[in-house]
CSV table of C-alpha atoms in Angstrom, one decimal:
chain,number,residue,atom,x,y,z
A,1,ALA,CA,169.8,-47.4,-174.7
A,2,PHE,CA,167.6,-47.3,-177.4
A,3,ILE,CA,167.9,-51.2,-177.6
A,4,GLY,CA,166.7,-51.2,-173.9
A,5,ASP,CA,163.9,-48.8,-174.3
A,6,LEU,CA,162.4,-51.3,-176.7
A,7,GLU,CA,163.0,-54.0,-174.8
A,8,ASN,CA,161.1,-52.5,-171.9
A,9,MET,CA,158.2,-51.3,-174.4
A,10,ALA,CA,158.1,-54.8,-175.7
A,11,LYS,CA,157.5,-56.1,-171.9
A,12,LEU,CA,155.1,-53.4,-170.9
A,13,ASN,CA,153.1,-53.8,-174.4
A,14,SER,CA,152.8,-57.6,-173.3
A,15,ALA,CA,151.6,-56.7,-169.8
A,16,ILE,CA,149.1,-54.2,-171.2
A,17,GLN,CA,147.5,-56.4,-173.5
A,18,GLU,CA,146.9,-58.7,-170.5
A,19,ILE,CA,145.6,-56.1,-168.0
A,20,PHE,CA,142.8,-54.7,-170.5
A,21,GLY,CA,141.4,-58.0,-171.7
A,22,GLY,CA,143.4,-58.3,-174.7
A,23,ARG,CA,143.3,-62.4,-173.5
A,24,GLY,CA,139.8,-62.8,-172.4
A,25,LEU,CA,137.3,-60.7,-169.6
A,26,ARG,CA,139.7,-59.6,-166.7
A,27,ARG,CA,138.1,-58.2,-163.6
A,28,TYR,CA,140.1,-55.8,-161.3
A,29,LEU,CA,139.3,-54.4,-157.6
A,30,LEU,CA,140.2,-50.3,-157.7
A,31,ILE,CA,140.9,-49.6,-154.1
A,32,PHE,CA,140.4,-45.8,-153.4
A,33,GLN,CA,142.4,-44.9,-150.5
A,34,ASN,CA,142.3,-41.9,-148.5
A,35,PRO,CA,145.5,-40.5,-146.9
A,36,ALA,CA,143.9,-37.9,-144.6
A,37,GLU,CA,143.2,-41.5,-142.4
A,38,LEU,CA,146.9,-42.7,-143.4
A,39,ARG,CA,147.1,-46.4,-143.6
A,40,PRO,CA,150.2,-48.6,-144.6
A,41,THR,CA,149.3,-49.0,-148.2
A,42,GLY,CA,148.5,-44.9,-148.8
A,43,GLY,CA,145.1,-44.3,-146.7
A,44,PHE,CA,141.8,-46.2,-145.6
A,45,ALA,CA,140.2,-48.1,-148.2
A,46,GLY,CA,136.9,-46.7,-147.4
A,47,SER,CA,135.6,-47.0,-151.3
A,48,PHE,CA,136.1,-49.6,-153.8
A,49,ALA,CA,135.0,-50.2,-157.2
A,50,LEU,CA,134.5,-54.0,-159.2
A,51,VAL,CA,135.5,-53.4,-162.7
A,52,ASP,CA,135.4,-56.0,-165.5
A,53,ILE,CA,137.6,-55.2,-168.6
A,54,LYS,CA,137.5,-57.2,-171.8
A,55,ASP,CA,139.4,-56.0,-175.1
A,56,GLY,CA,139.9,-52.8,-174.2
A,57,ASN,CA,136.6,-51.9,-173.7
A,58,LEU,CA,135.1,-51.2,-170.1
A,59,ILE,CA,132.5,-53.6,-169.9
A,60,LYS,CA,131.0,-53.0,-166.3
A,61,ILE,CA,132.0,-50.8,-163.0
A,62,ASP,CA,130.2,-51.3,-159.8
A,63,ILE,CA,130.9,-48.8,-157.1
A,64,PRO,CA,129.0,-50.1,-154.0
A,65,ALA,CA,127.0,-46.9,-152.1
A,66,GLY,CA,127.8,-47.9,-148.9
A,67,GLY,CA,131.5,-48.4,-149.5
A,68,SER,CA,133.7,-50.7,-148.3
A,69,TYR,CA,131.4,-51.4,-145.3
A,70,ASP,CA,128.7,-52.9,-147.6
A,71,LEU,CA,131.0,-56.2,-147.6
A,72,GLN,CA,130.7,-56.6,-143.8
A,73,GLY,CA,127.4,-58.7,-143.7
A,74,GLN,CA,128.6,-60.8,-146.5
A,75,LEU,CA,131.8,-62.0,-144.9
A,76,SER,CA,131.6,-65.5,-144.0
A,77,LYS,CA,135.1,-65.9,-142.3
A,78,TYR,CA,135.5,-64.4,-138.6
A,79,VAL,CA,139.5,-64.0,-137.9
A,80,ILE,CA,141.1,-62.2,-135.5
A,81,PRO,CA,142.5,-58.7,-136.6
A,82,PRO,CA,146.0,-57.2,-136.1
A,83,MET,CA,145.9,-56.3,-132.7
A,84,PRO,CA,146.3,-52.7,-133.3
A,85,LEU,CA,143.2,-53.0,-135.2
A,86,LEU,CA,141.6,-54.1,-132.0
A,87,LEU,CA,141.0,-50.4,-131.5
A,88,ALA,CA,138.6,-50.2,-134.0
A,89,ASN,CA,137.3,-53.3,-134.5
A,90,LYS,CA,136.9,-57.0,-133.0
A,91,ARG,CA,136.9,-58.7,-135.9
A,92,TRP,CA,139.2,-58.0,-139.1
A,93,GLU,CA,137.3,-57.0,-142.3
A,94,PHE,CA,137.8,-56.0,-145.6
A,95,GLN,CA,138.2,-52.2,-145.0
A,96,ASP,CA,141.1,-52.8,-142.7
A,97,ALA,CA,142.5,-55.2,-145.0
A,98,ASN,CA,145.9,-53.2,-146.1
A,99,TRP,CA,147.7,-53.8,-143.4
A,100,TRP,CA,151.0,-54.3,-144.3
A,101,PRO,CA,152.8,-51.7,-146.2
A,102,ASP,CA,154.2,-54.4,-148.9
A,103,PHE,CA,151.4,-53.5,-151.6
A,104,PRO,CA,151.2,-57.3,-152.5
A,105,ALA,CA,150.7,-58.8,-149.3
A,106,SER,CA,147.8,-55.9,-148.6
A,107,ALA,CA,146.4,-56.7,-152.2
A,108,LYS,CA,146.2,-60.3,-151.4
A,109,LYS,CA,144.7,-60.0,-148.3
A,110,MET,CA,141.9,-57.7,-149.8
A,111,LEU,CA,141.3,-60.3,-152.8
A,112,TRP,CA,140.8,-62.8,-150.0
A,113,PHE,CA,138.4,-61.0,-147.9
A,114,TYR,CA,136.5,-60.3,-151.2
A,115,ARG,CA,136.5,-63.8,-152.3
A,116,HIS,CA,134.9,-64.9,-148.8
A,117,SER,CA,132.5,-61.7,-148.9
A,118,ARG,CA,130.9,-62.2,-152.3
A,119,ASN,CA,132.0,-65.9,-153.8
A,120,LEU,CA,134.2,-64.3,-156.9
A,121,THR,CA,137.3,-63.6,-157.6
A,122,ALA,CA,139.3,-60.6,-159.2
A,123,ASP,CA,142.5,-60.4,-161.3
A,124,GLY,CA,144.4,-58.0,-159.7
A,125,VAL,CA,144.1,-54.7,-157.3
A,126,ILE,CA,144.6,-51.5,-158.0
A,127,ALA,CA,144.8,-48.9,-155.1
A,128,ILE,CA,144.4,-45.2,-156.2
A,129,ASN,CA,144.9,-42.3,-153.8
A,130,ALA,CA,142.6,-39.8,-153.5
A,131,ASP,CA,145.5,-37.0,-155.0
A,132,VAL,CA,145.3,-38.3,-157.9
A,133,LEU,CA,141.6,-37.1,-158.7
A,134,ASN,CA,143.1,-33.7,-158.6
A,135,ARG,CA,145.8,-34.7,-161.5
A,136,ILE,CA,142.6,-36.3,-163.8
A,137,LEU,CA,140.9,-32.9,-163.1
A,138,SER,CA,143.9,-31.0,-163.7
A,139,ILE,CA,143.8,-32.3,-167.4
A,140,ILE,CA,140.5,-33.0,-168.6
A,141,GLY,CA,139.2,-29.9,-166.6
A,142,PRO,CA,136.2,-29.3,-164.4
A,143,VAL,CA,133.1,-32.2,-164.3
A,144,ALA,CA,129.5,-31.1,-163.3
A,145,GLU,CA,127.4,-33.2,-161.6
A,146,GLN,CA,123.8,-32.2,-162.5
A,147,ASN,CA,121.5,-33.9,-159.7
A,148,ARG,CA,123.7,-32.2,-156.8
A,149,ASP,CA,124.1,-29.2,-158.9
A,150,LEU,CA,127.9,-29.6,-158.1
A,151,VAL,CA,130.6,-28.1,-160.3
A,152,ILE,CA,134.3,-30.6,-159.2
A,153,SER,CA,137.5,-28.9,-159.9
A,154,LYS,CA,140.7,-29.7,-159.2
A,155,THR,CA,140.8,-27.0,-156.6
A,156,ASN,CA,137.4,-28.5,-154.6
A,157,ALA,CA,137.4,-31.5,-155.6
A,158,LEU,CA,138.4,-33.8,-152.1
A,159,ALA,CA,136.7,-31.3,-149.9
A,160,THR,CA,133.7,-31.2,-151.5
A,161,ILE,CA,133.5,-34.9,-152.0
A,162,GLN,CA,134.7,-35.9,-148.5
A,163,ASP,CA,132.0,-33.1,-147.4
A,164,ILE,CA,129.3,-34.8,-148.8
A,165,VAL,CA,130.3,-38.6,-148.2
A,166,GLU,CA,130.4,-37.4,-143.7
A,167,PHE,CA,127.5,-34.8,-144.0
A,168,GLY,CA,125.1,-35.3,-147.0
A,169,PRO,CA,122.0,-36.9,-147.0
A,170,GLU,CA,123.1,-40.2,-148.3
A,171,LYS,CA,124.9,-41.4,-145.5
A,172,LYS,CA,121.5,-41.5,-143.3
A,173,ALA,CA,120.6,-44.1,-146.0
A,174,ASN,CA,123.6,-45.8,-145.6
A,175,LYS,CA,125.0,-44.7,-149.0
A,176,PRO,CA,127.3,-42.3,-148.0
A,177,LYS,CA,129.6,-43.2,-151.3
A,178,GLN,CA,127.0,-42.9,-154.0
A,179,ILE,CA,128.7,-39.7,-154.8
A,180,LEU,CA,131.6,-42.1,-156.1
A,181,SER,CA,129.3,-43.9,-158.5
A,182,ASP,CA,127.2,-40.9,-159.7
A,183,LEU,CA,130.6,-39.3,-160.8
A,184,ALA,CA,132.2,-42.6,-162.1
A,185,PRO,CA,130.5,-42.1,-165.6
A,186,LEU,CA,131.2,-38.7,-165.8
A,187,PHE,CA,134.7,-39.3,-165.5
A,188,ILE,CA,134.7,-42.1,-168.2
A,189,ASP,CA,132.5,-39.8,-170.4
A,190,SER,CA,135.2,-37.5,-170.2
A,191,PHE,CA,138.0,-40.2,-170.7
A,192,LYS,CA,136.4,-41.2,-173.7
A,193,LYS,CA,136.3,-37.3,-175.4
A,194,MET,CA,139.8,-36.6,-174.0
A,195,LYS,CA,141.5,-34.3,-177.1
A,196,PRO,CA,144.5,-35.7,-178.9
A,197,GLN,CA,146.8,-32.7,-177.4
A,198,GLU,CA,145.4,-34.1,-173.7
A,199,VAL,CA,146.7,-37.7,-174.2
A,200,LEU,CA,150.3,-37.0,-173.3
A,201,PRO,CA,149.9,-35.2,-170.4
A,202,MET,CA,147.5,-38.1,-169.0
A,203,LEU,CA,150.1,-40.4,-169.5
A,204,ALA,CA,152.7,-38.3,-167.9
A,205,ASN,CA,151.0,-37.4,-165.0
A,206,LEU,CA,149.7,-41.5,-164.6
A,207,GLU,CA,153.8,-42.3,-164.6
A,208,GLU,CA,154.5,-39.8,-161.9
A,209,ALA,CA,151.7,-41.3,-160.3
A,210,LEU,CA,153.1,-44.5,-160.3
A,211,GLN,CA,156.4,-43.5,-159.4
A,212,ALA,CA,154.8,-41.5,-156.3
A,213,LYS,CA,152.7,-44.7,-155.3
A,214,GLU,CA,149.8,-42.7,-155.5
A,215,ILE,CA,148.9,-45.6,-157.5
A,216,GLN,CA,149.8,-49.2,-156.8
A,217,ALA,CA,149.1,-52.1,-158.8
A,218,TYR,CA,149.2,-56.1,-158.0
A,219,PHE,CA,148.1,-58.8,-160.7
A,220,THR,CA,147.4,-62.3,-160.1
A,221,ASP,CA,149.2,-63.0,-163.7
A,222,VAL,CA,152.8,-63.7,-162.6
A,223,ASN,CA,154.5,-62.5,-165.9
A,224,THR,CA,152.3,-59.1,-165.7
A,225,GLN,CA,153.1,-58.9,-161.9
A,226,ASN,CA,157.0,-59.1,-162.6
A,227,THR,CA,156.5,-56.4,-165.2
A,228,ILE,CA,154.9,-54.1,-162.8
A,229,LYS,CA,157.9,-54.7,-160.2
A,230,GLU,CA,160.5,-54.1,-162.7
A,231,PHE,CA,159.1,-50.6,-163.6
A,232,GLY,CA,158.7,-50.0,-160.2
A,233,TRP,CA,154.5,-49.8,-159.8
A,234,GLY,CA,154.5,-52.8,-157.3
A,235,GLY,CA,154.8,-50.8,-154.1
A,236,GLU,CA,157.0,-53.6,-152.4
A,237,VAL,CA,159.3,-53.7,-149.4
A,238,ALA,CA,162.6,-53.7,-151.0
A,239,ASN,CA,165.1,-56.1,-151.1
A,240,ILE,CA,168.1,-55.4,-149.5
A,241,SER,CA,171.6,-56.9,-149.3
A,242,ALA,CA,173.1,-58.0,-146.0
A,243,ASP,CA,175.5,-54.7,-145.7
A,244,GLN,CA,172.8,-52.3,-146.7
A,245,ASP,CA,171.4,-50.1,-144.3
A,246,TYR,CA,167.5,-49.7,-144.7
A,247,LEU,CA,164.7,-47.5,-143.2
A,248,PHE,CA,161.1,-47.6,-144.1
A,249,VAL,CA,158.8,-45.2,-141.7
A,250,VAL,CA,155.1,-46.8,-141.5
A,251,ASN,CA,152.0,-45.0,-140.0
A,252,THR,CA,148.6,-46.5,-139.3
A,253,ASN,CA,145.7,-43.9,-138.1
A,254,ILE,CA,143.6,-45.8,-136.0
A,255,GLN,CA,140.6,-44.3,-134.6
A,256,GLY,CA,142.1,-40.5,-135.6
A,257,GLN,CA,139.8,-40.0,-138.3
A,258,LYS,CA,141.1,-37.9,-141.1
A,259,SER,CA,143.5,-36.0,-138.8
A,260,ASP,CA,147.0,-37.0,-141.0
A,261,ALA,CA,145.7,-34.1,-143.5
A,262,LYS,CA,146.9,-31.7,-140.6
A,263,ILE,CA,150.0,-33.8,-139.6
A,264,LYS,CA,153.7,-33.0,-140.8
A,265,GLN,CA,156.2,-35.4,-140.4
A,266,THR,CA,160.0,-35.1,-140.1
A,267,ILE,CA,162.4,-38.2,-140.2
A,268,SER,CA,166.1,-37.8,-138.3
A,269,HIS,CA,168.1,-40.7,-139.2
A,270,GLN,CA,172.2,-40.7,-137.8
A,271,ALA,CA,174.4,-43.6,-138.3
A,272,VAL,CA,177.4,-43.3,-135.8
A,273,VAL,CA,180.3,-46.2,-136.4
A,274,GLN,CA,182.0,-47.3,-133.4
A,275,PRO,CA,185.6,-47.7,-133.1
A,276,ASP,CA,184.8,-51.7,-133.5
A,277,GLY,CA,183.4,-51.2,-136.5
A,278,THR,CA,179.5,-51.6,-135.3
A,279,ILE,CA,177.2,-49.2,-136.3
A,280,LEU,CA,174.4,-47.5,-133.8
A,281,ASN,CA,171.7,-45.9,-135.5
A,282,SER,CA,169.3,-43.2,-134.1
A,283,VAL,CA,165.7,-42.8,-135.7
A,284,VAL,CA,164.0,-39.8,-134.1
A,285,ILE,CA,160.2,-39.0,-135.7
A,286,SER,CA,158.4,-35.9,-134.9
A,287,ARG,CA,154.9,-35.2,-135.9
A,288,GLU,CA,153.7,-31.6,-135.4
A,289,HIS,CA,149.5,-31.4,-135.5
A,290,THR,CA,148.2,-28.2,-137.0
A,291,GLY,CA,144.8,-29.0,-136.9
A,292,GLN,CA,142.1,-26.9,-134.4
A,293,PRO,CA,140.2,-29.2,-131.5
A,294,ASP,CA,136.9,-27.7,-132.7
A,295,GLU,CA,137.6,-28.5,-136.4
A,296,LYS,CA,135.0,-31.4,-138.1
A,297,LEU,CA,137.2,-34.8,-138.9
A,298,TYR,CA,140.5,-32.8,-138.5
A,299,GLY,CA,141.1,-31.8,-135.0
A,300,GLN,CA,140.7,-35.0,-133.6
A,301,ASN,CA,143.7,-36.6,-131.9
A,302,ASN,CA,146.2,-38.6,-134.2
A,303,ILE,CA,146.5,-42.1,-133.1
A,304,ASP,CA,149.3,-43.9,-135.0
A,305,TYR,CA,150.5,-47.0,-134.7
A,306,LEU,CA,154.2,-46.3,-136.1
A,307,ARG,CA,156.4,-48.5,-137.4
A,308,ILE,CA,159.7,-48.7,-138.8
A,309,TYR,CA,161.0,-51.6,-141.0
A,310,VAL,CA,165.0,-51.9,-140.1
A,311,PRO,CA,168.1,-54.0,-141.7
A,312,GLU,CA,167.2,-58.1,-140.6
A,313,GLY,CA,168.9,-58.6,-136.9
A,314,SER,CA,168.8,-54.8,-136.1
A,315,GLU,CA,168.7,-55.0,-132.0
A,316,LEU,CA,166.8,-52.5,-130.5
A,317,ALA,CA,169.0,-50.6,-127.6
A,318,ARG,CA,166.2,-48.1,-126.6
A,319,ALA,CA,163.1,-46.4,-127.3
A,320,SER,CA,161.1,-43.7,-125.7
A,321,GLY,CA,158.5,-40.8,-126.5
A,322,PHE,CA,155.6,-43.2,-127.2
A,323,THR,CA,151.6,-42.8,-126.0
A,324,TRP,CA,149.4,-45.7,-125.8
A,325,PRO,CA,146.0,-45.5,-126.2
A,326,ASP,CA,143.1,-46.2,-123.4
A,327,GLU,CA,143.3,-50.2,-122.9
A,328,GLN,CA,140.0,-49.9,-122.3
A,329,LYS,CA,139.2,-48.8,-125.6
A,330,PHE,CA,140.4,-52.1,-127.2
A,331,ARG,CA,137.7,-54.8,-128.7
A,332,ALA,CA,137.9,-58.3,-127.5
A,333,PRO,CA,137.3,-60.7,-130.1
A,334,GLU,CA,134.9,-63.3,-129.3
A,335,ASN,CA,136.8,-66.6,-128.4
A,336,TRP,CA,135.5,-68.5,-131.4
A,337,TYR,CA,137.2,-66.1,-133.8
A,338,GLU,CA,139.5,-67.9,-135.9
A,339,LYS,CA,143.7,-66.5,-136.0
A,340,ASP,CA,144.7,-65.6,-139.4
A,341,GLN,CA,147.0,-67.8,-141.3
A,342,MET,CA,148.6,-65.2,-143.7
A,343,LEU,CA,148.6,-63.0,-140.3
A,344,ALA,CA,150.8,-65.4,-138.5
A,345,GLU,CA,152.9,-66.1,-141.7
A,346,VAL,CA,154.0,-62.7,-142.3
A,347,GLU,CA,154.9,-61.0,-138.9
A,348,LYS,CA,156.6,-63.4,-136.7
A,349,GLU,CA,157.3,-62.3,-133.2
A,350,ILE,CA,160.9,-62.0,-131.8
A,351,GLY,CA,160.1,-59.7,-129.0
A,352,PHE,CA,159.2,-56.9,-126.5
A,353,ASP,CA,160.7,-54.3,-125.0
A,354,LYS,CA,158.7,-53.9,-121.7
A,355,GLU,CA,160.3,-50.8,-120.8
A,356,SER,CA,158.9,-48.8,-123.8
A,357,GLY,CA,156.4,-51.0,-124.8
A,358,THR,CA,158.2,-51.3,-128.0
A,359,ARG,CA,156.5,-54.6,-130.1
A,360,VAL,CA,159.6,-56.2,-131.9
A,361,THR,CA,159.0,-58.4,-135.4
A,362,GLY,CA,160.2,-59.6,-138.4
A,363,GLU,CA,158.3,-58.9,-141.6
A,364,PHE,CA,158.9,-59.1,-145.3
A,365,GLY,CA,163.3,-59.6,-144.5
A,366,LYS,CA,163.2,-57.0,-141.9
A,367,THR,CA,163.3,-56.4,-138.3
A,368,VAL,CA,160.4,-54.2,-137.5
A,369,PHE,CA,160.3,-52.0,-134.1
A,370,ALA,CA,156.5,-51.0,-133.4
A,371,ASN,CA,154.5,-48.3,-130.8
A,372,TRP,CA,152.0,-45.8,-130.4
A,373,ILE,CA,152.2,-42.3,-131.0
A,374,ILE,CA,149.6,-39.7,-130.1
A,375,THR,CA,149.7,-36.1,-131.6
A,376,GLU,CA,146.9,-33.7,-130.2
A,377,PRO,CA,145.7,-30.9,-132.0
A,378,GLY,CA,148.4,-27.7,-131.9
A,379,LYS,CA,150.9,-29.8,-130.2
A,380,THR,CA,154.2,-31.9,-131.6
A,381,SER,CA,155.1,-35.7,-130.4
A,382,GLN,CA,158.4,-36.8,-130.7
A,383,VAL,CA,159.9,-40.5,-130.7
A,384,GLN,CA,163.0,-41.8,-130.8
A,385,PHE,CA,164.1,-45.3,-131.7
A,386,ILE,CA,168.1,-46.3,-131.3
A,387,TYR,CA,169.4,-49.9,-132.5
A,388,LYS,CA,172.7,-51.5,-133.7
A,389,LEU,CA,172.8,-52.6,-137.3
A,390,PRO,CA,173.5,-56.7,-137.9
A,391,PHE,CA,176.3,-55.8,-139.9
A,392,LEU,CA,180.1,-53.8,-139.4
A,393,ALA,CA,181.2,-50.8,-141.1
A,394,TRP,CA,184.3,-52.5,-142.5
A,395,PRO,CA,185.3,-56.0,-143.2
A,396,LYS,CA,187.1,-58.0,-140.5
A,397,THR,CA,189.4,-58.7,-142.8
A,398,GLN,CA,191.3,-57.1,-146.1
A,399,GLU,CA,190.3,-60.4,-148.1
A,400,SER,CA,186.4,-59.4,-148.3
A,401,SER,CA,184.4,-57.6,-151.2
A,402,LEU,CA,185.1,-54.0,-149.4
A,403,GLY,CA,188.9,-54.7,-150.6
A,404,SER,CA,188.0,-53.8,-153.8
A,405,TRP,CA,186.6,-50.2,-153.0
A,406,ALA,CA,190.2,-49.2,-151.8
A,407,LYS,CA,191.8,-50.8,-155.1
A,408,ILE,CA,189.2,-48.3,-157.3
A,409,PHE,CA,190.2,-45.3,-154.9
A,410,GLN,CA,193.7,-46.2,-155.7
A,411,SER,CA,195.0,-46.7,-151.6
A,412,GLU,CA,196.1,-49.5,-149.9
A,413,SER,CA,194.5,-48.5,-146.8
A,414,PRO,CA,191.2,-50.3,-145.4
A,415,ALA,CA,188.1,-48.7,-147.1
A,416,SER,CA,184.7,-48.7,-145.7
A,417,ARG,CA,181.3,-48.5,-147.9
A,418,TYR,CA,177.7,-47.3,-145.9
A,419,GLN,CA,174.8,-47.2,-148.3
A,420,LEU,CA,171.2,-46.4,-147.0
A,421,ILE,CA,168.1,-47.2,-148.5
A,422,THR,CA,164.8,-45.3,-147.2
A,423,GLN,CA,161.3,-46.1,-148.7
A,424,ARG,CA,158.7,-43.5,-148.8
A,425,GLN,CA,155.0,-44.2,-147.5
A,426,SER,CA,152.4,-44.1,-149.9
A,427,GLY,CA,150.2,-41.0,-148.7
A,428,ILE,CA,152.5,-39.0,-146.7
A,429,THR,CA,155.8,-36.4,-147.7
A,430,GLY,CA,157.8,-35.2,-145.2
A,431,GLY,CA,161.4,-34.2,-144.0
A,432,PHE,CA,164.2,-36.5,-143.8
A,433,ASP,CA,168.1,-35.6,-143.0
A,434,SER,CA,170.5,-37.9,-141.5
A,435,GLN,CA,174.2,-37.8,-140.4
A,436,ILE,CA,176.6,-40.7,-140.8
A,437,ILE,CA,179.6,-40.3,-138.5
A,438,TYR,CA,183.1,-42.4,-138.5
A,439,PRO,CA,185.4,-42.3,-135.3
A,440,ASP,CA,188.6,-40.5,-135.6
A,441,GLY,CA,190.9,-41.2,-138.5
A,442,TRP,CA,188.4,-42.2,-141.2
A,443,THR,CA,188.2,-39.5,-144.3
A,444,PRO,CA,185.3,-39.2,-147.0
A,445,VAL,CA,186.5,-40.2,-150.6
A,446,TRP,CA,183.3,-40.4,-152.4
A,447,GLN,CA,179.8,-39.7,-151.9
A,448,ASP,CA,176.3,-40.3,-154.1
A,449,GLY,CA,172.7,-39.5,-153.5
A,450,GLU,CA,170.3,-36.5,-153.1
A,451,GLY,CA,171.6,-33.5,-150.5
A,452,VAL,CA,174.6,-35.2,-149.4
A,453,ASN,CA,177.5,-33.1,-147.8
A,454,LEU,CA,180.6,-34.5,-146.8
A,455,ALA,CA,182.3,-33.9,-143.7
A,456,THR,CA,185.9,-34.6,-142.3
A,457,ASN,CA,184.7,-37.7,-140.4
A,458,GLY,CA,181.5,-38.6,-142.5
A,459,ALA,CA,178.6,-37.1,-144.2
A,460,ALA,CA,175.5,-35.2,-143.7
A,461,ILE,CA,172.3,-35.6,-145.8
A,462,LYS,CA,170.5,-32.2,-145.7
A,463,THR,CA,166.6,-31.8,-145.4
A,464,THR,CA,165.1,-33.1,-148.1
A,465,GLU,CA,161.5,-34.2,-149.0
A,466,LEU,CA,160.9,-37.8,-148.7
A,467,ASN,CA,158.7,-38.3,-152.1
A,468,SER,CA,160.1,-41.2,-153.4
A,469,ASP,CA,162.4,-44.0,-152.0
A,470,LYS,CA,165.7,-42.8,-152.2
A,471,ILE,CA,169.5,-44.3,-151.5
A,472,TRP,CA,172.7,-42.8,-150.3
A,473,SER,CA,176.0,-43.6,-150.7
A,474,LEU,CA,179.4,-43.0,-148.9
A,475,VAL,CA,182.8,-44.5,-149.5
A,476,MET,CA,185.2,-43.8,-146.4
A,477,ARG,CA,189.0,-44.7,-146.0
A,478,LYS,CA,191.1,-45.0,-143.0
A,479,THR,CA,194.4,-42.6,-142.7
A,480,ASP,CA,195.9,-43.7,-139.8
């Protein structure tokens, strides 16, 4: 274990040298995401900074006062956005680039938009959710901004900054993000003056934020990116084996303002094994809007383009409960706009369920079911997907690898292994529960994972907070 830790430290040390300019000038895009307006990688990317680092020193930081929208007039490419984004804009632009939950893919698209806006390249993208600000302030203490006579603390930071951005005097001058530019040097100065006893808590919070996907990173240097991926800080859509169940629920707020701050989401999953070994899954997603209709920013209808990523080859049986936005509100792109090449490469059309209006695509080695869910303030919406998995719960013959599981548990009876991997979308934490149900004649012999309770014919995963990626395992044995 000690040797392993030393190896990890060596890998991380090499990556840190590269990231912080130990081998020459490095330039990064820092993307500030707001989970109150949820997007696939964590939140709407309304603000960004361009940072130059060399030899461990911050050479330059540029935070456009107009935020991400400052790049609109400089963008040289006219490409058609993903269909759901037509509800917001007929042209795909930088602020909507984080379209995929796979962070490396979205980061590459951000770099593409930036290159075609300012004719500049960058060495990587680091996305930072707004919640990280509270982590920092909890350690360094309040920060005073003299020009506005403000004191930013962990208890008021997000609400205060949000109010200034949306309703402050700078917005009339098309500089709504000026507050971020003014605060940046104050935070940098606080970091430089950090007390020795504050360093370890800061590093611990940084590691927690990375594990919780509150910070996600992508680097163009292959070795550095491989290290980031190995430590689980890259925000990728997970690779799975052919016999693993998988679920990744991804929400995208389009024209719903900051209403996600008032949304409580729960996911109920069920896998029912049929007598012939086929597995029929049900996923029920409930979204409760706790806002009030008269609340500024938060009291709007939550308009969510919902995607669930499931094992590749899964077949949709039925879907229900969806609500589509008014078709007249979608913007039509100009005829001469180009199709986006990366979008075509990532999203492979599979089909369309006419009864429910569910779109089916193939992305990142997964099958994706997508539809709309609109939740009004004070109400709860619920949708359901029912689909068949592309593998069997037990082998057709005893010569398969699952036969070894029976030997491990000292039994010649047929054995079945079921494993569920769930990924958590950055920016949202909600409840998750599941049931794994086998037919009569099967009994559980082993389980692993948080909150698993065995039953006579399977297992139940009690309601747990989906605050990170999780995995559950179950081994069953045939008794008759």
